[in-house]
Amino acid sequence: MVPTASCSLMLKREYPELQQDEETKRVAEKTFDVCEYLMKMKKEGELATDFTKQPGKIAYQIPCHLRDQNIGFKSKELMECAGAKVDVVEQCSGHDGSWSAKVEFFPLSMKIAGKAVRAIEQTSADLVASDCPLAGLQLEQAGATAQMPAKTVRHPIQIVRDAYGLSSEG
């Protein structure tokens, strides 16, 4: 079970291309994105759904690495199970790994992220979520001067944790 979309994609698809053996193939077959796995548990009747807090309205930016896995909108479905109303934002965050961190590409990356921020602003959401921490940071930076509903982008699993009424402190 992997919490980050780029890492689950690597384990599922890219690692087996680099290391072509049965053990690697088995690892790839047993790898799940965290929300994909929890929705599998729900389908099997094994997920507790005793949520105690309503998450509200969520603007959910779905990362490119997650869309590329062709698993559907498992994070959206999970947040909806917790009582959230979820608006999916399918705009790129403009991060793309280390590309946006390079001085010569940073302005363009912010321009790309601006499209996602504008789409988020139109949702009138209470919270913003993305499965990709780098996309989240990019959106936070691009949205710092905008009217983005939340200045901190959260992972869907954090929203679900809070809906269970669990504390984020150890």
PDB file of C-alpha atoms in Angstrom:
ATOM      1  CA  MET A   1       0.000   0.000   0.000  1.00  0.00           C
ATOM      2  CA  VAL A   2       1.557   3.259  -1.177  1.00  0.00           C
ATOM      3  CA  PRO A   3       0.378   6.770  -0.213  1.00  0.00           C
ATOM      4  CA  THR A   4       1.916   8.687  -3.131  1.00  0.00           C
ATOM      5  CA  ALA A   5       0.706   8.315  -6.713  1.00  0.00           C
ATOM      6  CA  SER A   6       4.121   8.648  -8.380  1.00  0.00           C
ATOM      7  CA  CYS A   7       5.548   5.937  -6.116  1.00  0.00           C
ATOM      8  CA  SER A   8       2.670   3.510  -6.686  1.00  0.00           C
ATOM      9  CA  LEU A   9       2.977   4.056 -10.440  1.00  0.00           C
ATOM     10  CA  MET A  10       6.698   3.324 -10.217  1.00  0.00           C
ATOM     11  CA  LEU A  11       6.134   0.078  -8.322  1.00  0.00           C
ATOM     12  CA  LYS A  12       3.209  -1.042 -10.484  1.00  0.00           C
ATOM     13  CA  ARG A  13       4.487  -0.231 -13.947  1.00  0.00           C
ATOM     14  CA  GLU A  14       8.005   1.184 -14.184  1.00  0.00           C
ATOM     15  CA  TYR A  15       9.898  -1.088 -11.795  1.00  0.00           C
ATOM     16  CA  PRO A  16       8.760  -4.266 -13.630  1.00  0.00           C
ATOM     17  CA  GLU A  17      10.073  -2.758 -16.871  1.00  0.00           C
ATOM     18  CA  LEU A  18      13.474  -2.145 -15.273  1.00  0.00           C
ATOM     19  CA  GLN A  19      13.695  -5.414 -13.343  1.00  0.00           C
ATOM     20  CA  GLN A  20      12.036  -8.149 -15.372  1.00  0.00           C
ATOM     21  CA  ASP A  21      11.719 -11.118 -13.011  1.00  0.00           C
ATOM     22  CA  GLU A  22       8.909 -12.977 -11.241  1.00  0.00           C
ATOM     23  CA  GLU A  23       9.541 -11.442  -7.827  1.00  0.00           C
ATOM     24  CA  THR A  24       9.273  -7.915  -9.219  1.00  0.00           C
ATOM     25  CA  LYS A  25       6.148  -8.893 -11.145  1.00  0.00           C
ATOM     26  CA  ARG A  26       4.560 -10.205  -7.906  1.00  0.00           C
ATOM     27  CA  VAL A  27       5.405  -6.979  -6.065  1.00  0.00           C
ATOM     28  CA  ALA A  28       3.805  -4.956  -8.875  1.00  0.00           C
ATOM     29  CA  GLU A  29       0.659  -7.084  -8.790  1.00  0.00           C
ATOM     30  CA  LYS A  30       0.342  -6.647  -5.005  1.00  0.00           C
ATOM     31  CA  THR A  31       0.946  -2.866  -5.008  1.00  0.00           C
ATOM     32  CA  PHE A  32      -2.011  -0.566  -4.349  1.00  0.00           C
ATOM     33  CA  ASP A  33      -2.489   3.152  -4.002  1.00  0.00           C
ATOM     34  CA  VAL A  34      -3.705   3.728  -0.412  1.00  0.00           C
ATOM     35  CA  CYS A  35      -7.189   4.900  -1.420  1.00  0.00           C
ATOM     36  CA  GLU A  36      -7.459   2.167  -4.047  1.00  0.00           C
ATOM     37  CA  TYR A  37      -6.737  -0.374  -1.299  1.00  0.00           C
ATOM     38  CA  LEU A  38      -9.239   1.147   1.142  1.00  0.00           C
ATOM     39  CA  MET A  39     -11.974   1.146  -1.513  1.00  0.00           C
ATOM     40  CA  LYS A  40     -11.133  -2.518  -2.172  1.00  0.00           C
ATOM     41  CA  MET A  41     -11.652  -3.113   1.556  1.00  0.00           C
ATOM     42  CA  LYS A  42     -15.000  -1.290   1.380  1.00  0.00           C
ATOM     43  CA  LYS A  43     -16.112  -3.437  -1.545  1.00  0.00           C
ATOM     44  CA  GLU A  44     -15.218  -6.522   0.505  1.00  0.00           C
ATOM     45  CA  GLY A  45     -17.159  -5.170   3.509  1.00  0.00           C
ATOM     46  CA  GLU A  46     -13.996  -4.723   5.570  1.00  0.00           C
ATOM     47  CA  LEU A  47     -13.806  -0.926   5.837  1.00  0.00           C
ATOM     48  CA  ALA A  48     -15.234   0.728   8.931  1.00  0.00           C
ATOM     49  CA  THR A  49     -17.584   3.515   7.909  1.00  0.00           C
ATOM     50  CA  ASP A  50     -18.342   4.939  11.356  1.00  0.00           C
ATOM     51  CA  PHE A  51     -17.294   8.474  10.463  1.00  0.00           C
ATOM     52  CA  THR A  52     -17.958  11.061  13.159  1.00  0.00           C
ATOM     53  CA  LYS A  53     -17.179  14.364  11.394  1.00  0.00           C
ATOM     54  CA  GLN A  54     -18.337  15.703   8.049  1.00  0.00           C
ATOM     55  CA  PRO A  55     -15.430  16.837   5.844  1.00  0.00           C
ATOM     56  CA  GLY A  56     -17.491  19.419   3.954  1.00  0.00           C
ATOM     57  CA  LYS A  57     -16.907  20.341   0.333  1.00  0.00           C
ATOM     58  CA  ILE A  58     -13.570  19.263  -1.132  1.00  0.00           C
ATOM     59  CA  ALA A  59     -11.816  20.517  -4.269  1.00  0.00           C
ATOM     60  CA  TYR A  60      -9.832  17.419  -5.259  1.00  0.00           C
ATOM     61  CA  GLN A  61      -6.932  17.834  -7.694  1.00  0.00           C
ATOM     62  CA  ILE A  62      -6.277  14.406  -9.158  1.00  0.00           C
ATOM     63  CA  PRO A  63      -2.560  13.947  -9.940  1.00  0.00           C
ATOM     64  CA  CYS A  64      -1.418  12.881 -13.400  1.00  0.00           C
ATOM     65  CA  HIS A  65       0.445   9.890 -11.934  1.00  0.00           C
ATOM     66  CA  LEU A  66      -2.775   8.619 -10.398  1.00  0.00           C
ATOM     67  CA  ARG A  67      -4.852   9.123 -13.561  1.00  0.00           C
ATOM     68  CA  ASP A  68      -2.182   7.188 -15.459  1.00  0.00           C
ATOM     69  CA  GLN A  69      -2.838   4.118 -13.281  1.00  0.00           C
ATOM     70  CA  ASN A  70      -6.376   3.751 -14.683  1.00  0.00           C
ATOM     71  CA  ILE A  71      -7.890   2.822 -11.311  1.00  0.00           C
ATOM     72  CA  GLY A  72     -10.675   5.375 -11.384  1.00  0.00           C
ATOM     73  CA  PHE A  73     -11.335   8.038  -8.763  1.00  0.00           C
ATOM     74  CA  LYS A  74     -10.727   5.972  -5.620  1.00  0.00           C
ATOM     75  CA  SER A  75      -9.686   8.953  -3.487  1.00  0.00           C
ATOM     76  CA  LYS A  76     -12.850  10.808  -4.494  1.00  0.00           C
ATOM     77  CA  GLU A  77     -14.960   7.744  -3.694  1.00  0.00           C
ATOM     78  CA  LEU A  78     -13.286   7.319  -0.310  1.00  0.00           C
ATOM     79  CA  MET A  79     -13.790  10.963   0.668  1.00  0.00           C
ATOM     80  CA  GLU A  80     -17.425  10.679  -0.420  1.00  0.00           C
ATOM     81  CA  CYS A  81     -17.813   7.593   1.802  1.00  0.00           C
ATOM     82  CA  ALA A  82     -16.674   9.823   4.654  1.00  0.00           C
ATOM     83  CA  GLY A  83     -19.439  12.309   3.829  1.00  0.00           C
ATOM     84  CA  ALA A  84     -17.563  14.818   1.676  1.00  0.00           C
ATOM     85  CA  LYS A  85     -18.976  16.495  -1.398  1.00  0.00           C
ATOM     86  CA  VAL A  86     -16.097  16.290  -3.860  1.00  0.00           C
ATOM     87  CA  ASP A  87     -15.438  18.405  -6.949  1.00  0.00           C
ATOM     88  CA  VAL A  88     -12.722  16.871  -9.110  1.00  0.00           C
ATOM     89  CA  VAL A  89     -10.177  19.266 -10.593  1.00  0.00           C
ATOM     90  CA  GLU A  90      -8.426  17.633 -13.536  1.00  0.00           C
ATOM     91  CA  GLN A  91      -5.976  20.465 -14.141  1.00  0.00           C
ATOM     92  CA  CYS A  92      -2.246  19.789 -13.947  1.00  0.00           C
ATOM     93  CA  SER A  93      -0.406  21.284 -10.969  1.00  0.00           C
ATOM     94  CA  GLY A  94       2.562  22.129 -13.194  1.00  0.00           C
ATOM     95  CA  HIS A  95       5.085  20.455 -10.906  1.00  0.00           C
ATOM     96  CA  ASP A  96       6.320  17.449 -12.909  1.00  0.00           C
ATOM     97  CA  GLY A  97       9.025  16.257 -10.527  1.00  0.00           C
ATOM     98  CA  SER A  98      12.099  18.451 -10.501  1.00  0.00           C
ATOM     99  CA  TRP A  99      11.122  20.389 -13.645  1.00  0.00           C
ATOM    100  CA  SER A 100       9.273  23.159 -11.801  1.00  0.00           C
ATOM    101  CA  ALA A 101      12.093  23.556  -9.284  1.00  0.00           C
ATOM    102  CA  LYS A 102      14.472  24.668 -12.018  1.00  0.00           C
ATOM    103  CA  VAL A 103      14.844  28.442 -12.179  1.00  0.00           C
ATOM    104  CA  GLU A 104      14.283  28.617 -15.924  1.00  0.00           C
ATOM    105  CA  PHE A 105      10.981  26.676 -15.757  1.00  0.00           C
ATOM    106  CA  PHE A 106       9.530  28.018 -12.510  1.00  0.00           C
ATOM    107  CA  PRO A 107       7.508  30.907 -14.039  1.00  0.00           C
ATOM    108  CA  LEU A 108       5.940  28.537 -16.579  1.00  0.00           C
ATOM    109  CA  SER A 109       5.173  25.984 -13.850  1.00  0.00           C
ATOM    110  CA  MET A 110       3.357  28.691 -11.861  1.00  0.00           C
ATOM    111  CA  LYS A 111       1.372  29.652 -14.961  1.00  0.00           C
ATOM    112  CA  ILE A 112       0.310  26.014 -15.407  1.00  0.00           C
ATOM    113  CA  ALA A 113      -0.540  25.708 -11.695  1.00  0.00           C
ATOM    114  CA  GLY A 114      -2.572  28.908 -11.964  1.00  0.00           C
ATOM    115  CA  LYS A 115      -5.098  27.100 -14.175  1.00  0.00           C
ATOM    116  CA  ALA A 116      -5.606  24.510 -11.438  1.00  0.00           C
ATOM    117  CA  VAL A 117      -5.882  27.197  -8.763  1.00  0.00           C
ATOM    118  CA  ARG A 118      -8.542  29.033 -10.798  1.00  0.00           C
ATOM    119  CA  ALA A 119     -10.475  25.761 -11.192  1.00  0.00           C
ATOM    120  CA  ILE A 120     -10.206  25.176  -7.429  1.00  0.00           C
ATOM    121  CA  GLU A 121     -11.446  28.724  -6.717  1.00  0.00           C
ATOM    122  CA  GLN A 122     -14.561  28.061  -8.821  1.00  0.00           C
ATOM    123  CA  THR A 123     -15.586  25.108  -6.632  1.00  0.00           C
ATOM    124  CA  SER A 124     -16.256  27.163  -3.471  1.00  0.00           C
ATOM    125  CA  ALA A 125     -14.790  24.268  -1.494  1.00  0.00           C
ATOM    126  CA  ASP A 126     -13.952  24.185   2.201  1.00  0.00           C
ATOM    127  CA  LEU A 127     -10.786  22.120   1.705  1.00  0.00           C
ATOM    128  CA  VAL A 128      -8.350  21.285  -1.079  1.00  0.00           C
ATOM    129  CA  ALA A 129      -6.929  17.785  -1.544  1.00  0.00           C
ATOM    130  CA  SER A 130      -4.421  16.034  -3.784  1.00  0.00           C
ATOM    131  CA  ASP A 131      -2.796  12.612  -3.516  1.00  0.00           C
ATOM    132  CA  CYS A 132       0.533  14.114  -4.583  1.00  0.00           C
ATOM    133  CA  PRO A 133       2.463  16.092  -1.959  1.00  0.00           C
ATOM    134  CA  LEU A 134       4.511  17.853  -4.650  1.00  0.00           C
ATOM    135  CA  ALA A 135       1.347  18.890  -6.498  1.00  0.00           C
ATOM    136  CA  GLY A 136       0.011  20.118  -3.165  1.00  0.00           C
ATOM    137  CA  LEU A 137       3.059  22.280  -2.552  1.00  0.00           C
ATOM    138  CA  GLN A 138       2.869  23.652  -6.072  1.00  0.00           C
ATOM    139  CA  LEU A 139      -0.814  24.515  -5.677  1.00  0.00           C
ATOM    140  CA  GLU A 140      -0.169  26.144  -2.304  1.00  0.00           C
ATOM    141  CA  GLN A 141       2.557  28.288  -3.808  1.00  0.00           C
ATOM    142  CA  ALA A 142       0.519  29.239  -6.871  1.00  0.00           C
ATOM    143  CA  GLY A 143      -2.546  29.896  -4.720  1.00  0.00           C
ATOM    144  CA  ALA A 144      -0.770  31.996  -2.095  1.00  0.00           C
ATOM    145  CA  THR A 145      -2.002  35.259  -3.566  1.00  0.00           C
ATOM    146  CA  ALA A 146      -5.246  33.860  -4.974  1.00  0.00           C
ATOM    147  CA  GLN A 147      -8.590  33.228  -3.314  1.00  0.00           C
ATOM    148  CA  MET A 148      -7.985  29.504  -2.975  1.00  0.00           C
ATOM    149  CA  PRO A 149     -10.348  28.156  -0.277  1.00  0.00           C
ATOM    150  CA  ALA A 150      -7.605  26.572   1.784  1.00  0.00           C
ATOM    151  CA  LYS A 151      -3.977  27.551   1.809  1.00  0.00           C
ATOM    152  CA  THR A 152      -2.915  24.035   2.795  1.00  0.00           C
ATOM    153  CA  VAL A 153      -3.518  21.172   0.367  1.00  0.00           C
ATOM    154  CA  ARG A 154      -4.212  17.937   2.201  1.00  0.00           C
ATOM    155  CA  HIS A 155      -3.896  14.298   1.185  1.00  0.00           C
ATOM    156  CA  PRO A 156      -7.291  12.548   0.902  1.00  0.00           C
ATOM    157  CA  ILE A 157      -6.223  10.124   3.634  1.00  0.00           C
ATOM    158  CA  GLN A 158      -5.840  13.094   6.030  1.00  0.00           C
ATOM    159  CA  ILE A 159      -9.397  14.144   5.279  1.00  0.00           C
ATOM    160  CA  VAL A 160     -10.657  10.605   5.893  1.00  0.00           C
ATOM    161  CA  ARG A 161      -8.622  10.383   9.122  1.00  0.00           C
ATOM    162  CA  ASP A 162     -10.273  13.554  10.366  1.00  0.00           C
ATOM    163  CA  ALA A 163     -13.720  12.255   9.345  1.00  0.00           C
ATOM    164  CA  TYR A 164     -13.105   9.251  11.611  1.00  0.00           C
ATOM    165  CA  GLY A 165     -12.434  11.759  14.400  1.00  0.00           C
ATOM    166  CA  LEU A 166      -8.839  10.587  14.777  1.00  0.00           C
ATOM    167  CA  SER A 167      -6.123  12.941  15.946  1.00  0.00           C
ATOM    168  CA  SER A 168      -3.159  13.803  13.750  1.00  0.00           C
ATOM    169  CA  GLU A 169      -0.943  13.868  16.832  1.00  0.00           C
ATOM    170  CA  GLY A 170       1.029  10.772  17.944  1.00  0.00           C
TER     171      GLY A 170
END
